[in-house]
Amino acid sequence: MNFLAAAGVRRLCAMRAVLPCLWRGKYFSSGNEPAENNTVTPMLRHLIYKIKSTGPITVAEYMKEVLTNPAKGYYMNRDMLGEEGDFITSPEISQMFGELLGIWFISEWIAAGKNAAFQLVELGPGKGTLLGDILRVFSQLGSLLKNCDISLHLVEVSQKLSEIQALTLTEEKVPLERNAESPVYMKGVTKSGIPVSWYRDLQDVPKEYSFYLAHEFFDVLPVHKFQKTPHGWREVLVDIDPQVSDKLRFVLAPCATPAEAFIQNDETRDHVEVCPEAGVVIQELSQRISLTGGAALIADYGHDGTKTDTFRGFCGHRLHDVLTAPGTADLTADVDFSYLRRMSQGKVASLGPVEQQTFLRNMGIDVRLKILLDKTDDPSLRQQLLQGYNMLMNPMKMGERFNFLALVPHQRLHGRNHQTNARQSKPSPSPVAGFGELAWQ
Ligand code: SAH
């Protein structure tokens, strides 16, 4: 862990917008906030046609259309992150966040036997800020990684955000290669010479030894919502309001729907949200990690199978009615970590979820903050560092609501990595960083 002292000292810190911005983990909502904007958006018109022709749609279908419809989806053609956007995320708040995650990947790479090559795969990379901070740590620790062949693989559906990521990571010093028809729709080379490729789907990323990262990715995947009724579980659907033209409303399905199969038999809550797409991604990650090694680090706001109605919208750093002006606001639901763990089906070992404040403290954020503060006399930089730290760590802010979950090969916890011959003696496994208290050597 003495990486911390070495990493990132040359570049002190970049000014990042912090306050007063809203982070999406903040509130619960039943979607009943007063409508602020009654515009009939192109997405609303599209949904109304769709519902008129085929009937009410599931909340999952609604969420998927609104967020990622290729032509009109919220995520497709805008930059929603930061002060000017709709919400803010940890990497946009402080460089310390990405730096500590960079150290986590290096620490896992070392613990698993310093493979000669690895892919770093990020799901939903936003502006590329997190990867930028991770890569800076990789550069600072260049002597450790100098013989390691690293490549970056970004899974991103948004055209606009992929362009921003490319600019952040490559500065386009080497021209990008684009091919909209190919599963690898863009390729480039980072400022530090690392090849980077863009995909729309995790399935298309080469099945090689990889470290996977998903920060605030699972919460945007579509959820089905169910309500317990005297007649059993009924799915919540989105329909046209018969009283008001051009307005949507929630209704309950009159009978059981196929998605009901996702509800656990022993479910005790009376309202549940299930995200089958998250299950598919976790199964794919678990399969890959069990076959090739590596690890996945998942960070998001969420719960462990206890919360009920968490579907909500954000627009301009304010809560937004989920059914109003669709396509202009972000939609999100808390991640059910117990479901993610269940979906790994025992193929990998899971650690966590642990709260963000615990994970970052275990990773040494206090030391990192001190190093950065000691390096500057600029009052505004110092204030920005302290505000960022407070936002990430304060239990009333992001410290408790955000959680970290890791997926690692079973061998990782039992002292044998992929390259170790079964007849070799078993080294004792090192603890997985972040999930136990930091031991200073
Ligand atoms: N990880 C970033 C951004 C979080 S916002 C951060 O923490 O700052 C969610 C990100 O996931 C965006 O980049 C969005 O375009 C992307 N995204 C949303 N749905 C997706 C999907 N189905 N497949 C791949 N990326 C998706």
CSV table of C-alpha atoms and ligand atoms in Angstrom, one decimal:
chain,number,residue,atom,x,y,z
A,1,MET,CA,0.0,0.0,0.0
A,2,ASN,CA,3.0,2.3,-0.1
A,3,PHE,CA,1.7,2.9,-3.7
A,4,LEU,CA,-0.2,5.8,-2.2
A,5,ALA,CA,2.8,7.9,-1.5
A,6,ALA,CA,4.1,7.4,-5.0
A,7,ALA,CA,0.9,7.6,-7.0
A,8,GLY,CA,-0.2,10.9,-8.5
A,9,VAL,CA,2.1,13.2,-6.7
A,10,ARG,CA,3.4,14.9,-9.8
A,11,ARG,CA,0.0,16.2,-10.8
A,12,LEU,CA,-1.6,17.5,-7.8
A,13,CYS,CA,-5.3,18.0,-8.6
A,14,ALA,CA,-7.7,19.2,-11.1
A,15,MET,CA,-10.4,21.6,-10.1
A,16,ARG,CA,-13.7,19.6,-10.1
A,17,ALA,CA,-17.1,21.0,-9.7
A,18,VAL,CA,-18.5,19.9,-6.4
A,19,LEU,CA,-21.3,22.0,-4.8
A,20,PRO,CA,-24.1,22.5,-5.0
A,21,CYS,CA,-24.6,19.4,-7.2
A,22,LEU,CA,-26.9,16.5,-6.7
A,23,TRP,CA,-25.7,12.9,-6.5
A,24,ARG,CA,-28.3,10.3,-7.6
A,25,GLY,CA,-28.1,8.1,-4.6
A,26,LYS,CA,-29.6,10.9,-2.5
A,27,TYR,CA,-33.3,10.5,-2.4
A,28,PHE,CA,-36.1,8.0,-2.5
A,29,SER,CA,-39.2,8.9,-4.4
A,30,SER,CA,-42.4,7.2,-5.5
A,31,GLY,CA,-42.3,9.2,-8.7
A,32,ASN,CA,-45.0,11.6,-7.3
A,33,GLU,CA,-43.0,14.8,-7.3
A,34,PRO,CA,-44.9,17.7,-8.8
A,35,ALA,CA,-44.4,17.8,-12.5
A,36,GLU,CA,-42.1,20.7,-13.4
A,37,ASN,CA,-42.2,20.4,-17.1
A,38,ASN,CA,-45.2,19.3,-19.1
A,39,THR,CA,-43.6,19.5,-22.5
A,40,VAL,CA,-44.7,16.8,-24.9
A,41,THR,CA,-41.3,15.4,-25.8
A,42,PRO,CA,-40.6,13.4,-28.9
A,43,MET,CA,-40.0,10.4,-26.5
A,44,LEU,CA,-43.5,10.9,-25.0
A,45,ARG,CA,-45.1,10.9,-28.5
A,46,HIS,CA,-43.1,7.8,-29.3
A,47,LEU,CA,-44.3,6.0,-26.1
A,48,ILE,CA,-47.9,7.1,-26.6
A,49,TYR,CA,-47.9,5.6,-30.1
A,50,LYS,CA,-46.3,2.5,-28.8
A,51,ILE,CA,-48.8,2.0,-25.9
A,52,LYS,CA,-51.7,2.8,-28.2
A,53,SER,CA,-50.7,0.1,-30.6
A,54,THR,CA,-49.5,-2.7,-28.2
A,55,GLY,CA,-50.9,-1.8,-24.8
A,56,PRO,CA,-49.3,-0.7,-21.5
A,57,ILE,CA,-45.6,-1.4,-21.2
A,58,THR,CA,-43.5,-2.6,-18.3
A,59,VAL,CA,-41.5,-0.2,-16.2
A,60,ALA,CA,-38.4,-2.0,-17.6
A,61,GLU,CA,-39.4,-1.3,-21.1
A,62,TYR,CA,-40.3,2.3,-20.3
A,63,MET,CA,-36.9,2.8,-18.6
A,64,LYS,CA,-35.0,1.2,-21.5
A,65,GLU,CA,-36.8,3.3,-24.1
A,66,VAL,CA,-36.4,6.5,-22.2
A,67,LEU,CA,-32.7,6.0,-21.4
A,68,THR,CA,-31.2,4.2,-24.4
A,69,ASN,CA,-33.5,4.3,-27.4
A,70,PRO,CA,-30.9,4.9,-30.1
A,71,ALA,CA,-32.7,7.9,-31.6
A,72,LYS,CA,-34.2,9.7,-28.6
A,73,GLY,CA,-32.9,8.1,-25.5
A,74,TYR,CA,-31.7,10.4,-22.6
A,75,TYR,CA,-28.2,8.9,-22.5
A,76,MET,CA,-27.6,8.9,-26.3
A,77,ASN,CA,-27.0,12.5,-27.2
A,78,ARG,CA,-26.2,14.5,-24.1
A,79,ASP,CA,-23.7,15.1,-21.4
A,80,MET,CA,-25.7,14.8,-18.2
A,81,LEU,CA,-22.8,14.7,-15.7
A,82,GLY,CA,-21.6,17.6,-13.7
A,83,GLU,CA,-22.6,21.2,-12.8
A,84,GLU,CA,-24.3,21.9,-16.1
A,85,GLY,CA,-25.9,18.5,-16.3
A,86,ASP,CA,-28.4,16.6,-14.1
A,87,PHE,CA,-26.3,14.9,-11.5
A,88,ILE,CA,-22.8,14.4,-10.3
A,89,THR,CA,-20.8,11.2,-9.6
A,90,SER,CA,-17.8,10.4,-7.3
A,91,PRO,CA,-15.1,10.5,-10.0
A,92,GLU,CA,-16.4,14.0,-11.0
A,93,ILE,CA,-16.2,15.1,-7.4
A,94,SER,CA,-12.6,14.2,-6.5
A,95,GLN,CA,-9.5,12.7,-8.2
A,96,MET,CA,-8.9,10.7,-5.0
A,97,PHE,CA,-11.8,8.4,-5.9
A,98,GLY,CA,-10.3,7.2,-9.2
A,99,GLU,CA,-6.8,7.1,-7.8
A,100,LEU,CA,-7.8,4.7,-5.0
A,101,LEU,CA,-9.6,2.5,-7.5
A,102,GLY,CA,-6.5,2.4,-9.7
A,103,ILE,CA,-4.6,1.2,-6.7
A,104,TRP,CA,-7.2,-1.5,-6.1
A,105,PHE,CA,-6.8,-2.9,-9.6
A,106,ILE,CA,-3.0,-2.9,-9.3
A,107,SER,CA,-3.2,-4.6,-5.9
A,108,GLU,CA,-5.4,-7.3,-7.3
A,109,TRP,CA,-3.2,-7.7,-10.3
A,110,ILE,CA,-0.2,-8.2,-8.0
A,111,ALA,CA,-2.1,-10.6,-5.7
A,112,ALA,CA,-3.2,-12.7,-8.6
A,113,GLY,CA,0.4,-13.2,-9.8
A,114,LYS,CA,1.2,-10.2,-12.0
A,115,ASN,CA,-0.2,-11.5,-15.3
A,116,ALA,CA,1.8,-10.5,-18.3
A,117,ALA,CA,-1.2,-8.7,-19.8
A,118,PHE,CA,-4.6,-7.5,-18.7
A,119,GLN,CA,-7.7,-5.8,-20.1
A,120,LEU,CA,-9.3,-3.0,-18.0
A,121,VAL,CA,-13.0,-3.0,-19.0
A,122,GLU,CA,-15.3,-0.3,-17.8
A,123,LEU,CA,-19.1,-0.5,-18.1
A,124,GLY,CA,-20.8,2.9,-18.6
A,125,PRO,CA,-17.7,5.1,-18.3
A,126,GLY,CA,-19.5,8.5,-18.3
A,127,LYS,CA,-17.0,11.2,-19.3
A,128,GLY,CA,-14.0,8.9,-18.9
A,129,THR,CA,-12.9,10.8,-15.8
A,130,LEU,CA,-12.6,7.7,-13.6
A,131,LEU,CA,-10.5,5.9,-16.2
A,132,GLY,CA,-8.4,9.0,-16.6
A,133,ASP,CA,-7.6,9.1,-12.9
A,134,ILE,CA,-6.9,5.3,-12.9
A,135,LEU,CA,-4.6,5.6,-15.9
A,136,ARG,CA,-2.7,8.4,-14.1
A,137,VAL,CA,-2.0,6.0,-11.2
A,138,PHE,CA,-0.9,3.4,-13.7
A,139,SER,CA,1.6,5.9,-15.2
A,140,GLN,CA,2.9,6.9,-11.9
A,141,LEU,CA,3.5,3.3,-11.0
A,142,GLY,CA,5.0,2.6,-14.4
A,143,SER,CA,8.0,0.8,-13.1
A,144,LEU,CA,5.7,-1.9,-11.6
A,145,LEU,CA,3.6,-2.2,-14.8
A,146,LYS,CA,6.3,-1.7,-17.4
A,147,ASN,CA,6.3,-5.2,-18.6
A,148,CYS,CA,2.6,-5.6,-18.5
A,149,ASP,CA,0.5,-5.3,-21.7
A,150,ILE,CA,-2.5,-3.2,-20.8
A,151,SER,CA,-5.5,-2.5,-23.0
A,152,LEU,CA,-8.7,-0.5,-22.3
A,153,HIS,CA,-12.2,-1.7,-23.3
A,154,LEU,CA,-15.2,0.7,-22.8
A,155,VAL,CA,-18.8,-0.6,-22.9
A,156,GLU,CA,-20.8,2.5,-23.8
A,157,VAL,CA,-24.1,2.9,-25.7
A,158,SER,CA,-24.0,6.7,-25.8
A,159,GLN,CA,-22.6,8.3,-29.0
A,160,LYS,CA,-22.1,11.6,-27.2
A,161,LEU,CA,-20.4,10.2,-24.1
A,162,SER,CA,-18.2,7.9,-26.1
A,163,GLU,CA,-16.9,11.1,-27.9
A,164,ILE,CA,-16.3,12.8,-24.6
A,165,GLN,CA,-14.5,9.7,-23.3
A,166,ALA,CA,-12.3,9.6,-26.4
A,167,LEU,CA,-11.4,13.2,-25.9
A,168,THR,CA,-10.6,12.7,-22.1
A,169,LEU,CA,-8.5,9.6,-22.6
A,170,THR,CA,-6.8,10.1,-26.0
A,171,GLU,CA,-6.9,13.9,-26.7
A,172,GLU,CA,-7.2,12.4,-30.2
A,173,LYS,CA,-3.4,12.8,-30.7
A,174,VAL,CA,-3.7,9.7,-32.8
A,175,PRO,CA,-6.8,9.8,-35.0
A,176,LEU,CA,-9.7,7.6,-33.8
A,177,GLU,CA,-10.8,4.7,-36.1
A,178,ARG,CA,-14.6,4.6,-36.3
A,179,ASN,CA,-16.8,1.9,-37.7
A,180,ALA,CA,-20.5,2.2,-36.7
A,181,GLU,CA,-21.3,-1.3,-38.1
A,182,SER,CA,-18.7,-3.1,-36.1
A,183,PRO,CA,-19.1,-4.4,-32.6
A,184,VAL,CA,-15.9,-2.4,-31.9
A,185,TYR,CA,-17.4,0.9,-33.0
A,186,MET,CA,-14.4,3.0,-32.1
A,187,LYS,CA,-10.7,2.5,-31.5
A,188,GLY,CA,-7.9,4.9,-30.3
A,189,VAL,CA,-4.8,5.2,-28.3
A,190,THR,CA,-4.6,6.9,-24.9
A,191,LYS,CA,-2.2,9.8,-24.1
A,192,SER,CA,0.1,7.2,-22.4
A,193,GLY,CA,0.0,4.9,-25.5
A,194,ILE,CA,-2.6,2.3,-24.3
A,195,PRO,CA,-4.9,0.9,-26.9
A,196,VAL,CA,-8.6,1.7,-26.2
A,197,SER,CA,-11.7,0.2,-27.9
A,198,TRP,CA,-15.4,1.0,-27.6
A,199,TYR,CA,-18.3,-1.6,-27.6
A,200,ARG,CA,-22.0,-1.3,-27.1
A,201,ASP,CA,-22.2,-4.7,-25.4
A,202,LEU,CA,-20.0,-6.6,-22.8
A,203,GLN,CA,-20.5,-9.8,-24.9
A,204,ASP,CA,-18.3,-8.2,-27.6
A,205,VAL,CA,-15.3,-7.5,-25.3
A,206,PRO,CA,-12.6,-10.2,-25.9
A,207,LYS,CA,-12.8,-13.0,-23.3
A,208,GLU,CA,-9.3,-12.4,-22.0
A,209,TYR,CA,-7.8,-11.9,-18.5
A,210,SER,CA,-9.6,-8.7,-17.4
A,211,PHE,CA,-10.4,-6.4,-14.6
A,212,TYR,CA,-13.9,-5.0,-14.8
A,213,LEU,CA,-15.2,-1.8,-13.4
A,214,ALA,CA,-18.9,-0.6,-13.1
A,215,HIS,CA,-19.5,2.6,-11.3
A,216,GLU,CA,-23.1,3.9,-11.3
A,217,PHE,CA,-23.8,1.6,-14.2
A,218,PHE,CA,-26.2,-1.0,-12.7
A,219,ASP,CA,-28.6,1.7,-11.4
A,220,VAL,CA,-29.5,2.8,-14.9
A,221,LEU,CA,-30.4,-0.8,-16.1
A,222,PRO,CA,-34.1,-1.3,-16.5
A,223,VAL,CA,-36.1,-2.6,-13.5
A,224,HIS,CA,-39.4,-4.4,-13.4
A,225,LYS,CA,-41.7,-3.3,-10.6
A,226,PHE,CA,-44.2,-5.5,-8.7
A,227,GLN,CA,-46.9,-4.9,-6.2
A,228,LYS,CA,-48.3,-7.5,-3.8
A,229,THR,CA,-52.1,-7.6,-4.1
A,230,PRO,CA,-54.8,-9.8,-2.6
A,231,HIS,CA,-54.7,-11.7,-5.9
A,232,GLY,CA,-50.9,-12.2,-5.8
A,233,TRP,CA,-48.0,-10.3,-7.3
A,234,ARG,CA,-49.0,-7.9,-10.1
A,235,GLU,CA,-46.5,-6.0,-12.3
A,236,VAL,CA,-46.6,-2.2,-12.4
A,237,LEU,CA,-47.1,-1.0,-16.0
A,238,VAL,CA,-47.0,2.4,-17.7
A,239,ASP,CA,-50.2,3.4,-19.5
A,240,ILE,CA,-51.8,6.5,-21.0
A,241,ASP,CA,-53.8,8.6,-18.5
A,242,PRO,CA,-57.4,8.4,-19.8
A,243,GLN,CA,-58.2,11.8,-18.1
A,244,VAL,CA,-55.4,13.9,-19.5
A,245,SER,CA,-54.2,13.6,-23.1
A,246,ASP,CA,-50.4,13.3,-23.5
A,247,LYS,CA,-49.9,12.1,-20.0
A,248,LEU,CA,-48.7,8.8,-18.7
A,249,ARG,CA,-49.7,7.0,-15.5
A,250,PHE,CA,-48.9,3.8,-13.6
A,251,VAL,CA,-51.4,0.9,-13.6
A,252,LEU,CA,-51.3,-2.6,-12.3
A,253,ALA,CA,-51.3,-5.5,-14.7
A,254,PRO,CA,-54.8,-7.2,-14.5
A,255,CYS,CA,-53.1,-10.7,-14.3
A,256,ALA,CA,-49.7,-12.2,-13.7
A,257,THR,CA,-47.0,-11.2,-16.2
A,258,PRO,CA,-44.0,-13.4,-17.3
A,259,ALA,CA,-41.5,-11.2,-15.4
A,260,GLU,CA,-43.2,-12.4,-12.1
A,261,ALA,CA,-40.9,-15.4,-12.4
A,262,PHE,CA,-38.0,-13.2,-11.2
A,263,ILE,CA,-39.6,-12.7,-7.7
A,264,GLN,CA,-38.2,-15.0,-5.0
A,265,ASN,CA,-40.6,-17.5,-3.5
A,266,ASP,CA,-39.9,-16.3,0.1
A,267,GLU,CA,-40.2,-12.6,-0.7
A,268,THR,CA,-41.6,-10.7,2.3
A,269,ARG,CA,-41.8,-7.2,0.9
A,270,ASP,CA,-45.0,-5.9,-0.6
A,271,HIS,CA,-43.3,-4.0,-3.4
A,272,VAL,CA,-40.2,-5.1,-5.3
A,273,GLU,CA,-38.0,-4.0,-8.1
A,274,VAL,CA,-36.1,-6.6,-10.1
A,275,CYS,CA,-33.4,-5.9,-12.8
A,276,PRO,CA,-32.9,-9.0,-15.0
A,277,GLU,CA,-30.5,-7.2,-17.2
A,278,ALA,CA,-28.2,-6.7,-14.2
A,279,GLY,CA,-28.5,-10.4,-13.6
A,280,VAL,CA,-27.3,-11.1,-17.2
A,281,VAL,CA,-24.3,-8.8,-16.8
A,282,ILE,CA,-23.3,-10.4,-13.5
A,283,GLN,CA,-23.6,-13.9,-15.0
A,284,GLU,CA,-21.4,-12.9,-17.9
A,285,LEU,CA,-18.8,-11.3,-15.6
A,286,SER,CA,-18.8,-14.3,-13.2
A,287,GLN,CA,-18.4,-16.7,-16.2
A,288,ARG,CA,-15.5,-14.7,-17.5
A,289,ILE,CA,-13.7,-14.3,-14.2
A,290,SER,CA,-14.1,-18.0,-13.3
A,291,LEU,CA,-12.6,-19.0,-16.7
A,292,THR,CA,-9.8,-16.5,-17.1
A,293,GLY,CA,-9.2,-14.9,-13.7
A,294,GLY,CA,-9.2,-11.2,-13.0
A,295,ALA,CA,-11.8,-9.4,-10.9
A,296,ALA,CA,-14.8,-7.1,-11.0
A,297,LEU,CA,-15.3,-4.0,-8.9
A,298,ILE,CA,-18.9,-2.7,-8.7
A,299,ALA,CA,-19.8,0.5,-7.0
A,300,ASP,CA,-23.3,2.0,-6.8
A,301,TYR,CA,-26.0,3.1,-4.4
A,302,GLY,CA,-28.2,0.3,-3.3
A,303,HIS,CA,-29.4,-2.1,-0.7
A,304,ASP,CA,-29.2,-5.7,0.2
A,305,GLY,CA,-32.7,-6.9,-0.8
A,306,THR,CA,-34.5,-4.7,1.7
A,307,LYS,CA,-35.8,-1.6,-0.2
A,308,THR,CA,-39.0,-1.3,-2.1
A,309,ASP,CA,-39.8,1.7,-4.2
A,310,THR,CA,-36.6,3.4,-5.4
A,311,PHE,CA,-37.4,4.2,-9.0
A,312,ARG,CA,-36.8,8.0,-9.5
A,313,GLY,CA,-35.8,10.7,-11.9
A,314,PHE,CA,-33.3,13.5,-11.9
A,315,CYS,CA,-33.1,16.7,-14.0
A,316,GLY,CA,-31.0,19.7,-13.4
A,317,HIS,CA,-29.9,18.5,-9.9
A,318,ARG,CA,-33.5,18.1,-8.7
A,319,LEU,CA,-35.8,15.1,-8.3
A,320,HIS,CA,-38.0,14.8,-11.3
A,321,ASP,CA,-41.3,12.9,-11.8
A,322,VAL,CA,-40.4,9.7,-13.7
A,323,LEU,CA,-43.3,9.9,-16.1
A,324,THR,CA,-43.0,13.6,-17.0
A,325,ALA,CA,-41.2,14.8,-20.1
A,326,PRO,CA,-39.6,11.4,-20.7
A,327,GLY,CA,-36.2,11.6,-22.4
A,328,THR,CA,-35.2,14.9,-20.7
A,329,ALA,CA,-34.4,13.4,-17.3
A,330,ASP,CA,-32.3,10.6,-15.9
A,331,LEU,CA,-34.1,7.5,-14.5
A,332,THR,CA,-32.6,5.3,-11.9
A,333,ALA,CA,-33.3,2.6,-9.3
A,334,ASP,CA,-31.2,1.5,-6.3
A,335,VAL,CA,-29.1,-1.6,-7.0
A,336,ASP,CA,-30.1,-4.8,-5.2
A,337,PHE,CA,-26.7,-6.2,-4.2
A,338,SER,CA,-28.3,-9.4,-2.8
A,339,TYR,CA,-29.7,-10.0,-6.3
A,340,LEU,CA,-26.3,-9.4,-7.9
A,341,ARG,CA,-24.6,-11.8,-5.5
A,342,ARG,CA,-27.3,-14.4,-6.2
A,343,MET,CA,-26.8,-14.0,-9.9
A,344,SER,CA,-23.1,-14.8,-9.7
A,345,GLN,CA,-24.4,-18.4,-9.0
A,346,GLY,CA,-21.4,-19.3,-6.9
A,347,LYS,CA,-19.1,-19.2,-10.0
A,348,VAL,CA,-17.0,-16.5,-8.3
A,349,ALA,CA,-16.4,-15.4,-4.7
A,350,SER,CA,-18.1,-12.1,-3.8
A,351,LEU,CA,-16.8,-9.6,-1.2
A,352,GLY,CA,-19.1,-6.9,0.2
A,353,PRO,CA,-21.1,-4.9,-0.3
A,354,VAL,CA,-19.2,-2.5,2.0
A,355,GLU,CA,-20.1,1.1,2.4
A,356,GLN,CA,-18.1,3.7,0.3
A,357,GLN,CA,-16.7,5.3,3.5
A,358,THR,CA,-15.4,2.0,4.6
A,359,PHE,CA,-14.0,1.0,1.3
A,360,LEU,CA,-12.2,4.3,0.7
A,361,ARG,CA,-10.9,4.4,4.2
A,362,ASN,CA,-9.5,0.9,3.9
A,363,MET,CA,-7.9,2.0,0.6
A,364,GLY,CA,-6.1,4.8,2.4
A,365,ILE,CA,-8.1,7.9,1.4
A,366,ASP,CA,-7.1,9.7,4.6
A,367,VAL,CA,-3.4,9.4,3.8
A,368,ARG,CA,-4.0,10.4,0.2
A,369,LEU,CA,-5.9,13.5,1.3
A,370,LYS,CA,-3.0,14.5,3.6
A,371,ILE,CA,-0.5,14.0,0.8
A,372,LEU,CA,-2.5,16.2,-1.5
A,373,LEU,CA,-3.1,18.9,1.1
A,374,ASP,CA,0.6,19.0,2.0
A,375,LYS,CA,1.4,19.6,-1.6
A,376,THR,CA,-0.6,22.8,-2.0
A,377,ASP,CA,-0.9,26.2,-0.3
A,378,ASP,CA,-3.7,27.3,-2.7
A,379,PRO,CA,-6.7,27.9,-0.4
A,380,SER,CA,-9.3,27.1,-3.1
A,381,LEU,CA,-7.6,23.8,-4.0
A,382,ARG,CA,-7.4,22.9,-0.4
A,383,GLN,CA,-11.0,23.7,0.1
A,384,GLN,CA,-12.0,21.7,-3.0
A,385,LEU,CA,-10.0,18.7,-1.7
A,386,LEU,CA,-11.7,18.9,1.7
A,387,GLN,CA,-15.2,19.4,0.2
A,388,GLY,CA,-14.6,16.4,-2.1
A,389,TYR,CA,-13.5,14.2,0.7
A,390,ASN,CA,-16.5,15.2,2.8
A,391,MET,CA,-18.9,14.5,-0.1
A,392,LEU,CA,-17.4,11.1,-0.7
A,393,MET,CA,-17.0,10.0,2.9
A,394,ASN,CA,-19.7,11.8,5.0
A,395,PRO,CA,-22.4,9.2,6.0
A,396,MET,CA,-25.1,11.8,5.4
A,397,LYS,CA,-23.7,12.4,1.9
A,398,MET,CA,-22.3,9.6,-0.3
A,399,GLY,CA,-20.4,7.7,2.5
A,400,GLU,CA,-23.2,5.3,3.5
A,401,ARG,CA,-25.5,5.2,0.5
A,402,PHE,CA,-22.9,4.0,-1.9
A,403,ASN,CA,-21.5,0.5,-1.7
A,404,PHE,CA,-18.7,-1.6,-3.2
A,405,LEU,CA,-18.9,-5.2,-4.3
A,406,ALA,CA,-16.1,-7.3,-5.7
A,407,LEU,CA,-16.2,-10.5,-7.6
A,408,VAL,CA,-13.0,-12.5,-7.6
A,409,PRO,CA,-12.1,-16.1,-8.6
A,410,HIS,CA,-12.5,-18.6,-5.8
A,411,GLN,CA,-8.8,-19.4,-6.1
A,412,ARG,CA,-8.0,-15.8,-5.2
A,413,LEU,CA,-9.3,-16.3,-1.6
A,414,HIS,CA,-7.7,-19.7,-1.3
A,415,GLY,CA,-4.1,-18.9,-2.0
A,416,ARG,CA,-3.8,-20.2,-5.5
A,417,ASN,CA,-3.8,-18.0,-8.6
A,418,HIS,CA,-4.5,-19.1,-12.2
A,419,GLN,CA,-0.8,-19.5,-13.1
A,420,THR,CA,0.1,-21.6,-10.1
A,421,ASN,CA,0.6,-25.3,-10.8
A,422,ALA,CA,-1.6,-27.4,-8.6
A,423,ARG,CA,1.5,-29.3,-7.3
A,424,GLN,CA,3.2,-26.1,-6.2
A,425,SER,CA,2.8,-25.2,-2.6
A,426,LYS,CA,0.0,-22.8,-1.9
A,427,PRO,CA,1.1,-19.2,-0.9
A,428,SER,CA,-1.2,-17.7,1.7
A,429,PRO,CA,-3.6,-15.4,0.1
A,430,SER,CA,-3.3,-11.6,0.6
A,431,PRO,CA,-6.5,-9.9,1.8
A,432,VAL,CA,-8.5,-8.2,-0.9
A,433,ALA,CA,-7.8,-4.5,-0.5
A,434,GLY,CA,-10.7,-2.2,0.5
A,435,PHE,CA,-12.7,-5.0,2.0
A,436,GLY,CA,-10.7,-5.4,5.2
A,437,GLU,CA,-8.8,-2.9,7.3
A,438,LEU,CA,-5.7,-1.5,5.7
A,439,ALA,CA,-2.5,-2.9,7.2
A,440,TRP,CA,0.4,-0.4,7.0
A,441,GLN,CA,3.8,-2.0,6.5
B,1,SAH,N1,-19.5,5.6,-14.6
B,1,SAH,C1,-19.8,7.1,-14.8
B,1,SAH,C2,-21.1,7.4,-15.5
B,1,SAH,C3,-22.3,6.9,-14.8
B,1,SAH,S1,-23.8,7.3,-15.7
B,1,SAH,C4,-19.6,7.9,-13.6
B,1,SAH,O1,-19.6,7.3,-12.5
B,1,SAH,O2,-19.4,9.1,-13.7
B,1,SAH,C5,-24.2,5.8,-16.6
B,1,SAH,C6,-23.3,5.4,-17.7
B,1,SAH,O3,-23.7,4.2,-18.3
B,1,SAH,C7,-23.3,6.4,-18.9
B,1,SAH,O4,-22.0,6.4,-19.5
B,1,SAH,C8,-24.3,5.8,-19.9
B,1,SAH,O5,-24.2,6.3,-21.2
B,1,SAH,C9,-24.0,4.3,-19.7
B,1,SAH,N2,-25.0,3.4,-20.1
B,1,SAH,C10,-26.3,3.5,-19.7
B,1,SAH,N3,-27.0,2.3,-20.1
B,1,SAH,C11,-26.0,1.6,-20.7
B,1,SAH,C12,-26.1,0.3,-21.3
B,1,SAH,N4,-27.2,-0.4,-21.4
B,1,SAH,N5,-24.9,-0.3,-21.8
B,1,SAH,C13,-23.8,0.4,-21.7
B,1,SAH,N6,-23.7,1.7,-21.1
B,1,SAH,C14,-24.8,2.2,-20.7
